[in-house]
PDB file of C-alpha atoms in Angstrom:
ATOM      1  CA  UNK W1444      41.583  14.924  46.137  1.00 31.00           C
ATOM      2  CA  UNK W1445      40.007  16.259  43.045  1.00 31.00           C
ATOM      3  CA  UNK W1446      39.737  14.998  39.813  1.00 34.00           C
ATOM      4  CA  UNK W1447      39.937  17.267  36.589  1.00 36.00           C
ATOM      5  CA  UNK W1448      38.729  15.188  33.589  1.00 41.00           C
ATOM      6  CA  UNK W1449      39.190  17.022  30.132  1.00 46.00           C
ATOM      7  CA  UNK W1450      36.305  17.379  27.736  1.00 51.00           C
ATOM      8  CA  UNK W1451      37.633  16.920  23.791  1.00 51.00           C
ATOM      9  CA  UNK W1452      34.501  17.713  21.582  1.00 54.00           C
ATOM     10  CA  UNK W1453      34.729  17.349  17.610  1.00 56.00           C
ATOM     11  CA  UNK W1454      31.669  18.263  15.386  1.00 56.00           C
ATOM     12  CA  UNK W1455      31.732  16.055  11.990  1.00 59.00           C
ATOM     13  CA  UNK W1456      29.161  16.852   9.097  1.00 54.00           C
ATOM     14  CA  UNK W1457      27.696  14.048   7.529  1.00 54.00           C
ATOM     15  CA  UNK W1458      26.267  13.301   4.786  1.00 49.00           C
ATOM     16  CA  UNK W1459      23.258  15.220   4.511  1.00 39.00           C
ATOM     17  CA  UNK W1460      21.842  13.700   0.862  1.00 37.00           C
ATOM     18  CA  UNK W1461      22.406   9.735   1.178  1.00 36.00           C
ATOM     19  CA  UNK W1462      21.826   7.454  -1.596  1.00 35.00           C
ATOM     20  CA  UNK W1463      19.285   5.368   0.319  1.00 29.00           C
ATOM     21  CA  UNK W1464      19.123   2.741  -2.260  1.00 34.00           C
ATOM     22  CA  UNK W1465      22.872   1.377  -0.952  1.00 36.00           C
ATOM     23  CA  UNK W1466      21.441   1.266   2.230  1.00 38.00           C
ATOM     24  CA  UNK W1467      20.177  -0.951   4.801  1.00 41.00           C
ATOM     25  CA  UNK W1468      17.595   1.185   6.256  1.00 35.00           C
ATOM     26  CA  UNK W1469      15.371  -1.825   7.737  1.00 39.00           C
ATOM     27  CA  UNK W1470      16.416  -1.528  11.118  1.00 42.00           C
ATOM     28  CA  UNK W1471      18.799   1.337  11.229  1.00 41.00           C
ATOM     29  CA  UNK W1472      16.058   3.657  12.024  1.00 42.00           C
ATOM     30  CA  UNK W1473      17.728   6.521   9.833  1.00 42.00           C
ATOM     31  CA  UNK W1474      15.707   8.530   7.447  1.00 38.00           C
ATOM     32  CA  UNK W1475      16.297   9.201   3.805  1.00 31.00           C
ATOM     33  CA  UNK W1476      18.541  12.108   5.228  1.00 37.00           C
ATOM     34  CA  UNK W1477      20.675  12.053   7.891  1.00 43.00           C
ATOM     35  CA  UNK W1478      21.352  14.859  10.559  1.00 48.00           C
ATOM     36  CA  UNK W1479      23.763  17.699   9.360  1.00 62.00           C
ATOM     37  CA  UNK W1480      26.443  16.757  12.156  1.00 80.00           C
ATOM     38  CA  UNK W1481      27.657  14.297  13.859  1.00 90.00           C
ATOM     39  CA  UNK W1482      28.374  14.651  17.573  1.00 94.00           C
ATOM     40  CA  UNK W1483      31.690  13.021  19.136  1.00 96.00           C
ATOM     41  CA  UNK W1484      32.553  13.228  23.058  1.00 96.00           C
ATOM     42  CA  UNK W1485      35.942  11.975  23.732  1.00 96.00           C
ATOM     43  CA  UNK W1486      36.412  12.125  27.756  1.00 96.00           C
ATOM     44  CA  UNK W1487      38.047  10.744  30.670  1.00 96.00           C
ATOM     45  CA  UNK W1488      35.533   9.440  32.931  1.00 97.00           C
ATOM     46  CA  UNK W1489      37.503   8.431  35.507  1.00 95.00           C
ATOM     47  CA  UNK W1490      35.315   5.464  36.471  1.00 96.00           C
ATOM     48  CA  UNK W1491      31.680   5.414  34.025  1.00 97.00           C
ATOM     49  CA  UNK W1492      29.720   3.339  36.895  1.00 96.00           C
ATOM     50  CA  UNK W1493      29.681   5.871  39.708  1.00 94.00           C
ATOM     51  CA  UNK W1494      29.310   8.702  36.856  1.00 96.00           C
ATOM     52  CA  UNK W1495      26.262   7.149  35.493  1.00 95.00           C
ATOM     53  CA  UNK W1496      24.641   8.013  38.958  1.00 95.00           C
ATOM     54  CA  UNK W1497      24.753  11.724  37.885  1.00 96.00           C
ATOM     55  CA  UNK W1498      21.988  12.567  35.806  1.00 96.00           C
ATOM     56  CA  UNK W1499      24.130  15.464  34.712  1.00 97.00           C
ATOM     57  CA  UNK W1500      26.400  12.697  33.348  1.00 97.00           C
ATOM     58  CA  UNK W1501      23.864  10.750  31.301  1.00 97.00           C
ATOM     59  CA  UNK W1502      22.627  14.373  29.710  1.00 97.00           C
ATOM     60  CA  UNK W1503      26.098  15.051  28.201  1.00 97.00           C
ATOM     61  CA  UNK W1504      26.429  11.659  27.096  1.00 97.00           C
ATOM     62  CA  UNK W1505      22.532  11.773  25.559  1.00 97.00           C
ATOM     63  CA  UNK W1506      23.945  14.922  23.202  1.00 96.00           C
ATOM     64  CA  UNK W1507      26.315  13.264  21.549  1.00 97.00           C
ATOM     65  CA  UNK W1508      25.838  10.498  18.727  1.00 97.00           C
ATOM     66  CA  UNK W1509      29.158   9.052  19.441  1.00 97.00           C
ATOM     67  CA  UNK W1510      31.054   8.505  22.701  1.00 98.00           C
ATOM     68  CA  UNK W1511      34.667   7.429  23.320  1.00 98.00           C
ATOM     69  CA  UNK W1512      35.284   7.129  27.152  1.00 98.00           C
ATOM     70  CA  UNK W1513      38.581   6.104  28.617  1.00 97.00           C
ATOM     71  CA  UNK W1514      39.661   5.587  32.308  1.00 96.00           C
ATOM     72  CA  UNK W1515      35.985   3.538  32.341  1.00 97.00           C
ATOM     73  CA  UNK W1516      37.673   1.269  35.237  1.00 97.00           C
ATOM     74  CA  UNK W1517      35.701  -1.792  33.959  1.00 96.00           C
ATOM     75  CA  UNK W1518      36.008  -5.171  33.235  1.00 95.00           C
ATOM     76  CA  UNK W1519      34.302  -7.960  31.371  1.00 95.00           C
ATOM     77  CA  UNK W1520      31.842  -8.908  33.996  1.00 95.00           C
ATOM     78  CA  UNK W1521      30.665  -5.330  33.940  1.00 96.00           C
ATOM     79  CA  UNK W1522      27.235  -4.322  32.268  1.00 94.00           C
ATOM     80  CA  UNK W1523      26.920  -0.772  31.092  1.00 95.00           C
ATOM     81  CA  UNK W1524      23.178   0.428  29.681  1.00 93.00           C
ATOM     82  CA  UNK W1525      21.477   3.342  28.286  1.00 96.00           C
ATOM     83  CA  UNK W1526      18.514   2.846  26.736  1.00 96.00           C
ATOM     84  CA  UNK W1527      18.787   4.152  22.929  1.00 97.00           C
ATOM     85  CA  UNK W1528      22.759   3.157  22.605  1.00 98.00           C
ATOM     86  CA  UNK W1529      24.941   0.377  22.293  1.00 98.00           C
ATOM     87  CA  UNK W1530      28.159  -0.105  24.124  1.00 98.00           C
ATOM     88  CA  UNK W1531      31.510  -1.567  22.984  1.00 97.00           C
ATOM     89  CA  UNK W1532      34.446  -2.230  25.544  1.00 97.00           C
ATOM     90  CA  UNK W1533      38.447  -2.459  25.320  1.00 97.00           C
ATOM     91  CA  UNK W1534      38.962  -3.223  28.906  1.00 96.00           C
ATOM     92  CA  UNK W1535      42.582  -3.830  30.607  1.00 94.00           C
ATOM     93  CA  UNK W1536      41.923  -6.701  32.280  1.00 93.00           C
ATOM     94  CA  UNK W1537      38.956  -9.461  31.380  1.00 93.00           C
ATOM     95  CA  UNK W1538      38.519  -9.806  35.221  1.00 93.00           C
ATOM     96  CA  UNK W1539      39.750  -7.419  38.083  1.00 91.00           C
ATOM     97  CA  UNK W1540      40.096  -7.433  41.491  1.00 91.00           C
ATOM     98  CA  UNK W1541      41.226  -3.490  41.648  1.00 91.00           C
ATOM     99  CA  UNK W1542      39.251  -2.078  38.157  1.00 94.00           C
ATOM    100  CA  UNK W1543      41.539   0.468  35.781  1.00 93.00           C
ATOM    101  CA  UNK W1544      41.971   2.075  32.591  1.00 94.00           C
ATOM    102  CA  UNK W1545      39.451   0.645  30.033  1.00 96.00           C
ATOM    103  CA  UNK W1546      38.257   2.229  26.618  1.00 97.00           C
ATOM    104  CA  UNK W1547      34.726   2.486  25.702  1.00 98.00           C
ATOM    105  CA  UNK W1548      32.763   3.244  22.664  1.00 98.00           C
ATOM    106  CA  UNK W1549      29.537   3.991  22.660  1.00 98.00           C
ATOM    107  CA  UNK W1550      26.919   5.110  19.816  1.00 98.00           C
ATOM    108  CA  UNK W1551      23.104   6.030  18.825  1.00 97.00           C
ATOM    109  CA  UNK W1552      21.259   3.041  17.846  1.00 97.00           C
ATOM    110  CA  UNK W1553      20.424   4.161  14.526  1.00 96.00           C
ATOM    111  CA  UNK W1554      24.596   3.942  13.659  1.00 96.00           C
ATOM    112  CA  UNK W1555      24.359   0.417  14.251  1.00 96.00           C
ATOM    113  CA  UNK W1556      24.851  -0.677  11.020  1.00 95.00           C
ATOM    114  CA  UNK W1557      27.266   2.057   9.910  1.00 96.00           C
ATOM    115  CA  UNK W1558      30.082   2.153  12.644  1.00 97.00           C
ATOM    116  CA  UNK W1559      32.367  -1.157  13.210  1.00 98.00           C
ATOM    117  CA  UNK W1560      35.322  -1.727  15.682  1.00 98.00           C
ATOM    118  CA  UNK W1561      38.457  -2.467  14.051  1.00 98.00           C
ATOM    119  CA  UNK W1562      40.272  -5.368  16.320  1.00 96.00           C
ATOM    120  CA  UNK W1563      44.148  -4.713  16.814  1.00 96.00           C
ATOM    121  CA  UNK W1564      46.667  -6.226  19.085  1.00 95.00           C
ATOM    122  CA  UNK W1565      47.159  -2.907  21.697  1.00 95.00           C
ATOM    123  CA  UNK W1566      45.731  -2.281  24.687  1.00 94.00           C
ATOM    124  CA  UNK W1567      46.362   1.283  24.562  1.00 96.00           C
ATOM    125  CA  UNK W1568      43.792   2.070  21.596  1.00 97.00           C
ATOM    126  CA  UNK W1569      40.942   1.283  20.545  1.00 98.00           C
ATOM    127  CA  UNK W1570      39.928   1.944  16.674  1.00 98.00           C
ATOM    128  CA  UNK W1571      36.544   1.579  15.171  1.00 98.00           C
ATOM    129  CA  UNK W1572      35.153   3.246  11.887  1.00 98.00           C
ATOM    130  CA  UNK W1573      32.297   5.408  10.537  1.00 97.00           C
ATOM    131  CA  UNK W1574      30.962   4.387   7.278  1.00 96.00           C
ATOM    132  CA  UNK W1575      31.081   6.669   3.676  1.00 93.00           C
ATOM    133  CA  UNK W1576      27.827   6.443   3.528  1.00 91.00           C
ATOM    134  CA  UNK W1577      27.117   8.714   6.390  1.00 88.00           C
ATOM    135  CA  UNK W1578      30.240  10.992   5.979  1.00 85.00           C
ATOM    136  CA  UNK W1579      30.758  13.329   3.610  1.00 82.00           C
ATOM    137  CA  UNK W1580      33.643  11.570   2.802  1.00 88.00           C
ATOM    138  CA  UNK W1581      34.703   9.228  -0.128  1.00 91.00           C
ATOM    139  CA  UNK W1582      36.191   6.488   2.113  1.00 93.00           C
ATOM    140  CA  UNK W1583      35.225   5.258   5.739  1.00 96.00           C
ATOM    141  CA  UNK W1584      36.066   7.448   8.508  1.00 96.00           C
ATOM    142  CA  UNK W1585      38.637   5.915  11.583  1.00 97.00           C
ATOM    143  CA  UNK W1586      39.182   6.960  14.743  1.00 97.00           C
ATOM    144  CA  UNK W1587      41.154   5.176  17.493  1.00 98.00           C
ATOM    145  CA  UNK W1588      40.465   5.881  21.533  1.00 98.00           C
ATOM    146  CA  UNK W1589      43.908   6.411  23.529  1.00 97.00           C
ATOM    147  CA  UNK W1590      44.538   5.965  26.872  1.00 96.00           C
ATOM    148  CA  UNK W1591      48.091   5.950  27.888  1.00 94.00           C
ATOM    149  CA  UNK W1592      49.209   5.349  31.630  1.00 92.00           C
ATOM    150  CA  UNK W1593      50.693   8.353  32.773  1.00 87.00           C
ATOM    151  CA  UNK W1594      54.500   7.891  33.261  1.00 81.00           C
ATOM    152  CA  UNK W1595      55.854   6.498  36.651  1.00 78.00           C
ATOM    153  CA  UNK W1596      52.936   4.018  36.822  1.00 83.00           C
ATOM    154  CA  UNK W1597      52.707   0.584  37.375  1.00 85.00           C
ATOM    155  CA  UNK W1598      51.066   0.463  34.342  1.00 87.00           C
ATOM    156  CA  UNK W1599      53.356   2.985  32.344  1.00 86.00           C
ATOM    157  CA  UNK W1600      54.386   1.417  29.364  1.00 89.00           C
ATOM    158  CA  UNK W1601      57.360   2.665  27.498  1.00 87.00           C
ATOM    159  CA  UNK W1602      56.375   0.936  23.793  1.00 91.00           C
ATOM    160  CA  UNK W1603      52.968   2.618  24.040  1.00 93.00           C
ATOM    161  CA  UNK W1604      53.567   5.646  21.420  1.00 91.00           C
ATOM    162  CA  UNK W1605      55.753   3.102  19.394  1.00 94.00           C
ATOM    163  CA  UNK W1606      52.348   0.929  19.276  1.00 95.00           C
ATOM    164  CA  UNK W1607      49.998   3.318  18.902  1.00 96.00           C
ATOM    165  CA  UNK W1608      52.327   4.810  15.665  1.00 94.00           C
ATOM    166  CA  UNK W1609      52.425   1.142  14.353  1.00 96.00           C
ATOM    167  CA  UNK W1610      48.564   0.451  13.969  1.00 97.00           C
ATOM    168  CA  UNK W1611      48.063   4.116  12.946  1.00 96.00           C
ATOM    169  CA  UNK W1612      50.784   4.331  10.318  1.00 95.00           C
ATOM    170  CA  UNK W1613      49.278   0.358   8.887  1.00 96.00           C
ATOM    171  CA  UNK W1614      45.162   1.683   9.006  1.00 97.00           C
ATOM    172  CA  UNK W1615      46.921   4.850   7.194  1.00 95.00           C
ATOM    173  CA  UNK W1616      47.918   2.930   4.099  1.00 95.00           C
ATOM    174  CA  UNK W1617      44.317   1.258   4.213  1.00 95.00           C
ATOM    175  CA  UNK W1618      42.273   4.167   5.116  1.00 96.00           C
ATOM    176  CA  UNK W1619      42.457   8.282   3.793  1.00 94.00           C
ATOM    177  CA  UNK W1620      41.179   9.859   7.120  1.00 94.00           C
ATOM    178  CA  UNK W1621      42.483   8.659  10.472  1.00 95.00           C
ATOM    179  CA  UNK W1622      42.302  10.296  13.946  1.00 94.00           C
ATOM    180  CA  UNK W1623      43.097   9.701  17.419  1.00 96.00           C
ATOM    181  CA  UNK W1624      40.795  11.108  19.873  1.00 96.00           C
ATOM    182  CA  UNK W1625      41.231  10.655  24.020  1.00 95.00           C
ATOM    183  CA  UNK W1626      43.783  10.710  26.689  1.00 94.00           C
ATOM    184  CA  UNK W1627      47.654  10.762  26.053  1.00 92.00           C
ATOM    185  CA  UNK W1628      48.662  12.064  30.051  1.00 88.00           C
ATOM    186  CA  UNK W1629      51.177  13.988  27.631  1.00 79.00           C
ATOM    187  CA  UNK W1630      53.342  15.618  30.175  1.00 73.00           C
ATOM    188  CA  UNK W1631      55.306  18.071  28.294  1.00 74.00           C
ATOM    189  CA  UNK W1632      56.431  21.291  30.604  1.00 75.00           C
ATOM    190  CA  UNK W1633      58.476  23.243  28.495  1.00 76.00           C
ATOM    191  CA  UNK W1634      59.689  20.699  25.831  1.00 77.00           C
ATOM    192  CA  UNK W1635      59.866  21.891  22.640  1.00 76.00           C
ATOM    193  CA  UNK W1636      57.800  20.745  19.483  1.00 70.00           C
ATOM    194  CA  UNK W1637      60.308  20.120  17.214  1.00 72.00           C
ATOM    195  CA  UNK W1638      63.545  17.939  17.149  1.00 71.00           C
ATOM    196  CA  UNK W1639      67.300  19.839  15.565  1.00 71.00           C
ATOM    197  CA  UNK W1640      69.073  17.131  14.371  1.00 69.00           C
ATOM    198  CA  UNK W1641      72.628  17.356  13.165  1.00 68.00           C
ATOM    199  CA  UNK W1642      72.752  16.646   9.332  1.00 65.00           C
ATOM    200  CA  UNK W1643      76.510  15.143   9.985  1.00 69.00           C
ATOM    201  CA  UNK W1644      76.373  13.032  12.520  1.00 69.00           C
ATOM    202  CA  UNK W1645      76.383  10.067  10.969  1.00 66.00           C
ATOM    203  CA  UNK W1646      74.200   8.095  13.579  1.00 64.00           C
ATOM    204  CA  UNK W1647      71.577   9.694  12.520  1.00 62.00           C
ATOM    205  CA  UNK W1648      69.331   8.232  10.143  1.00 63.00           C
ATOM    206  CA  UNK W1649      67.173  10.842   7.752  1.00 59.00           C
ATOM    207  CA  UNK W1650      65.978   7.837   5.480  1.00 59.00           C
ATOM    208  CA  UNK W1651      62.254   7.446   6.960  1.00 59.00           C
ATOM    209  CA  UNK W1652      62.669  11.206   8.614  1.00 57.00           C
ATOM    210  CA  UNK W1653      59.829  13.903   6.932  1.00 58.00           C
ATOM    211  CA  UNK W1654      61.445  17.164   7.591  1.00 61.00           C
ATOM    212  CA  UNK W1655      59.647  20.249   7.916  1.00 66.00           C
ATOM    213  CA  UNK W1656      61.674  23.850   8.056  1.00 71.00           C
ATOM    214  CA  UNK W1657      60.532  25.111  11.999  1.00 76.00           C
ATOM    215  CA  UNK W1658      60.474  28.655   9.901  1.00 79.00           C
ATOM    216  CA  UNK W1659      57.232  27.605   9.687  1.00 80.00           C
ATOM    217  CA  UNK W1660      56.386  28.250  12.969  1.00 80.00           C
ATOM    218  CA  UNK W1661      57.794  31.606  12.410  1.00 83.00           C
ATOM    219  CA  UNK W1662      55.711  32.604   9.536  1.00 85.00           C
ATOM    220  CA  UNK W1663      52.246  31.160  11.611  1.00 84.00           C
ATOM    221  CA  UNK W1664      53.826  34.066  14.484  1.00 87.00           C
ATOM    222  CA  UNK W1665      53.741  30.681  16.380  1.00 81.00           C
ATOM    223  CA  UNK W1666      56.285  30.838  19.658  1.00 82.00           C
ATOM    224  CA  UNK W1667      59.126  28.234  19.158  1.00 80.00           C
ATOM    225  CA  UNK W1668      58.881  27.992  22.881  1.00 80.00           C
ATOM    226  CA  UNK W1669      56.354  25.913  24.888  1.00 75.00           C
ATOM    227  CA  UNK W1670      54.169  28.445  27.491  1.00 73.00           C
ATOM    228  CA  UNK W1671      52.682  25.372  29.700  1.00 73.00           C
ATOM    229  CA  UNK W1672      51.024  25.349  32.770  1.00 73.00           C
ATOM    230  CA  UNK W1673      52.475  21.703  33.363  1.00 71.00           C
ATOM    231  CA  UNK W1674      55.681  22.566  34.974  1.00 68.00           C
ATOM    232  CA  UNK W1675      55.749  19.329  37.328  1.00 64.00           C
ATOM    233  CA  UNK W1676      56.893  16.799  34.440  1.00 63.00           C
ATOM    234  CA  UNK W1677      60.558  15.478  36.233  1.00 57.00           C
TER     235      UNK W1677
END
């Protein structure tokens, strides 16, 4: 059997004319400037101890300055090393006989002291943030790595969206940028994008409901049907 992993890659500037006078630069190893981008991987590895045997693998990790790996099939008696990063784990189980899902995050040295996890009560994401004072932004920068069992699974989880909304709607009120970056095994054949609700039926509730007009969708010459190749999903 094959196994297609997805690559997602995002491309962040950063701050390219730090104050280094709010800085600890003792033992960050970052110059009075820092690079023009930063580099995030977010893929599905599908097991990182058998990939890490591919030197092709350890090139695409080396071109990135940030790395969020899920499916890492690790637990906490695993060791994972490359020289010139540092490793951070969210792994299913502290100890497994039969090793699955797992989140990783992984980052250049020289982010050490400018990128923290942020510790939350899910096992289906893991958040961390980037510092202002690398972004060109006027807050800090979070991002949270998803993996979500696909459905069927011994592992599926129906409260894992509801979850995942939870922590992401609470670092929202605390934090101006938030993104999720990984693996959602969205399944979604021909479903559509939008919900029609019925204004009067009264069991529905529109007091916590944002409602956008799917004319939108129209005026972007955006299809209101889905065109997917994933016509499996039962």
């Amino acid at each position: 059997m094959t196994t297609v992993t997805e690559i997602w890659k995002v491309t962040v500037r950063a701050n390219a004319s730090m104050n280094t006078e709010n800085l600890d630069m003792s033992n960050s190893g970052l110059k009075s400037t820092s690079p023009d981008m930063l580099n995030i991987l977010s893929l599905n590895c599908c097991g990182i101890i058998k990939k890490l045997q591919y030197p092709e693998f350890e090139t695409l990790l080396r071109s990135h300055d940030i790395i969020c790996l899920v499916e890492t099939k690790l637990d906490d008696r695993d060791e994972i090393k490359l020289p010139g990063y540092i490793f951070k784990f969210k792994n299913r189980k502290k100890i497994a006989k039969v090793k699955s899902g797992g989140n990783l995050l992984g980052y250049k040295q020289k982010y050490e002291h400018f990128i923290e996890v942020i510790d939350t009560g899910s096992k289906f994401v893991f958040w961390f943030k980037i510092s202002s004072k690398i972004m060109n932004t006027d807050t800090d920068t979070v991002f949270g790595i998803v993996y979500i069992p696909p459905e069927y699974t011994s592992y599926a989880s129906w409260d894992a969206f509801c979850q995942i909304e939870i922590e992401c709607l609470d670092l929202s009120s605390r934090y101006k940028f938030v993104s999720l970056v990984g693996d959602f095994n969205g399944r979604t054949a021909s479903e559509k994008d939008f919900l029609i609700l019925d204004s009067h039926d009264p069991s529905n509730n529109f007091s916590d409901l944002i409602e956008n007009s799917v004319s939108i969708l129209d005026f972007l010459d955006i299809p209101r049907e889905r065109k997917n190749r994933d016509i499996g999903k039962k």
